[in-house]
Amino acid sequence: MDESIFAHVPMIIIPFIGDQFFNAQRMLERGVGLSLDYTNLQKEEFKSAIIEVITNPRYKKKVTELAELASDQPMTGLERAVWWTEYVLRHKGAKHLRSPFLEIPTYQYLLLDVICVLLVILASGCCTAMIALFVILWAISCGNSAKILGIISFPSYSHQVVFQPLWRELSLRGHQVTTLTADLINDPQLTNLTEINLHFSYDAWRSVLGEVIEDVNTDLIKSVTGITRAMQEFSRVQLAHPRVQGLIRSDASFDLVIVEYLLPSMFGFAARFKCPHIGVTSMDALHHTLKTIGNPIHPVIHPEFLLHFTDHSTLLKRFTSVAFSLFTEVLFNHHFFATQETLVETYFGPNYPSLTEIAQNVSLFFINSDPIFYKAKPLLPNVIQIGGGSYRIPSGPLPTDLRDVLDSASEGAIYFSLGTNVKCEDLPNDTRKQILSTFAELPYTVLWKFDSDHMPDAPKNVHVAKWFPQPNVLKHPNVKLFITQGGVQSTEEAIYAHVPIIAIPFYADQFSNAERMLERGFGLKLDYNHLRKEELKSAIEEVITNPRYKRRIAELAELASDQPMTGLERAVWWTEYVLRHKGAKHFRSPYLDIPAYQYYLLDIICLVAVVFLILVGILFLVLKMVLK
């Protein structure tokens, strides 16, 4: 079949054994030929089939289209086989790519223990509590130059920085790129790049961030719903902005929309401009997002990254993971999508497709993850992992004063930054005192990314600034440790710079990132709610003086760097793939076309159960008759 497709020759298949029947069926579905049954082959049927395939141009047309799609790959099959063969040779195996499905017993994979817990709860008279839970959950529900629109509207620099190199590269390749962004690139040399500034929406995010962080340790559900409320608000103010409304009402046209999948109302731009769209996320994908595009995900093997654990070692964790996955699915797919639909109707107009329908028709989905730092997981061909520092830029020289500080750090240096969202000035006074007291007793130079350029009570070895060129700082040979909140970008930058980490997570995916760091052995994790001087000092000395942390992060960096394409190269190649083929409908998940009862095999289970009960009944009657 492959030879026929690449030669653009339609087929008549007469299958005999093995996979030939299955291949013939696939050929029929794709319209590149006909299939005949050799056991009932008649002259008239055979002749008619030959004439049909030869004279009807649709078969030739379909096999040519299929050949074009099959040929359009970043590497040939042989090149992939050779590259990955040598990959295994380089790393003496690939245990880091081993499937986590192999590590759990069947009863956990089938969620039998979780189901048993539910049954016990129901049987023990806790029905009222369970009913109340479900009522609450349900209540939540009541290659040529192209024009590209990029929408990364979440007001957080860590969301923006991942995709700025993509806009830059697409612009330099001759594409006309327009972006809606909360952080501008502002590079006058990028003449093909037009930026619409959404920085004003930071106020809506920062107004709830403190509450989100406060709730994350006591009430995760409240924290997550707080995030969705904030996203609803800054979606509203962004869509209402005059320049955004001007774009929506304009007669502009685009060949492709690239949109962040955290804010469904922004999917409306794909429908507005009637063009293919690519979904993106600056971190790993939420379960509900993967399910929406038809990518199955197991809640026990791959817990939601908003949870504070990444393993399935206890029944409580497995139950929590399943329950939280169900909660987020109801919250996002029903309540949040419904509220976002109102924004589409208000700011785009009536008669738009549902947001779920638009999401399901996504051409590709870019996620900022990789199988090295994250667990290996089954992903559809239209889910492209662009992790591995797609946003990394070549190292540049440090500012002279900063370079002098680091060069003179004879005992080594520590870089301390909690990212762009967590404000150090918002730390409890006691926590800040504990940190400063610890740094004062250390022989190391400390760079602290603070909220101002001056800290009155800073020890002599602590240098503060509102901003540091983080990637270049981490690459300085005297930097021994990175104390971070555990964001994806900070973690990746530390890995590529071979700098071990102490993570102090505050919210969102930072907890699961910290857990993965612990599992992989290149750092330690501390709780900011109970941070004490002795604990912090001990952790710093352990990570700096114990060589295993440095060794592990260097090993991880080597694995993460050893890829046939960089994350940016993959993102650019697949973006232009969608442009070349005007979408990627051939990658659409077949899971989207079957009802839930078929996906969960409920009809098969019911059939087996009925047959089993009938057989048991017959056996019972036979035994009863025999015993008489």
XYZ file of N, CA and C in Angstrom, residues 1-9 63-64 66-68 70-71:
48
model
N 0.819 -1.208 0.000
C 0.000 0.000 0.000
C 0.857 1.264 0.000
N 1.927 1.281 0.823
C 2.780 2.468 0.885
C 3.354 2.811 -0.485
N 3.845 1.797 -1.200
C 4.453 2.043 -2.512
C 3.422 2.607 -3.485
N 2.210 2.079 -3.431
C 1.149 2.551 -4.315
C 0.787 4.003 -4.005
N 0.693 4.328 -2.712
C 0.347 5.699 -2.317
C 1.418 6.680 -2.780
N 2.690 6.362 -2.515
C 3.757 7.293 -2.887
C 3.947 7.387 -4.402
N 3.442 6.371 -5.149
C 3.478 6.430 -6.614
C 2.217 7.064 -7.188
N 1.273 7.437 -6.311
C 0.013 8.074 -6.715
C -0.838 7.143 -7.586
N -0.829 5.856 -7.279
C -1.581 4.871 -8.063
C -2.735 4.329 -7.224
N -5.587 9.588 -3.676
C -4.299 8.958 -3.395
C -3.171 9.984 -3.518
N -3.333 10.980 -4.393
C -2.336 12.048 -4.512
C -2.333 12.923 -3.258
N -3.294 11.998 -0.278
C -2.758 11.188 0.818
C -1.236 11.111 0.738
N -0.706 10.984 -0.474
C 0.750 10.929 -0.650
C 1.403 12.240 -0.225
N 0.746 13.349 -0.547
C 1.280 14.657 -0.170
C 1.335 14.804 1.347
N 1.399 12.295 3.560
C 2.335 11.311 4.109
C 3.784 11.737 3.905
N 4.044 12.486 2.835
C 5.417 12.912 2.538
C 5.832 14.131 3.341
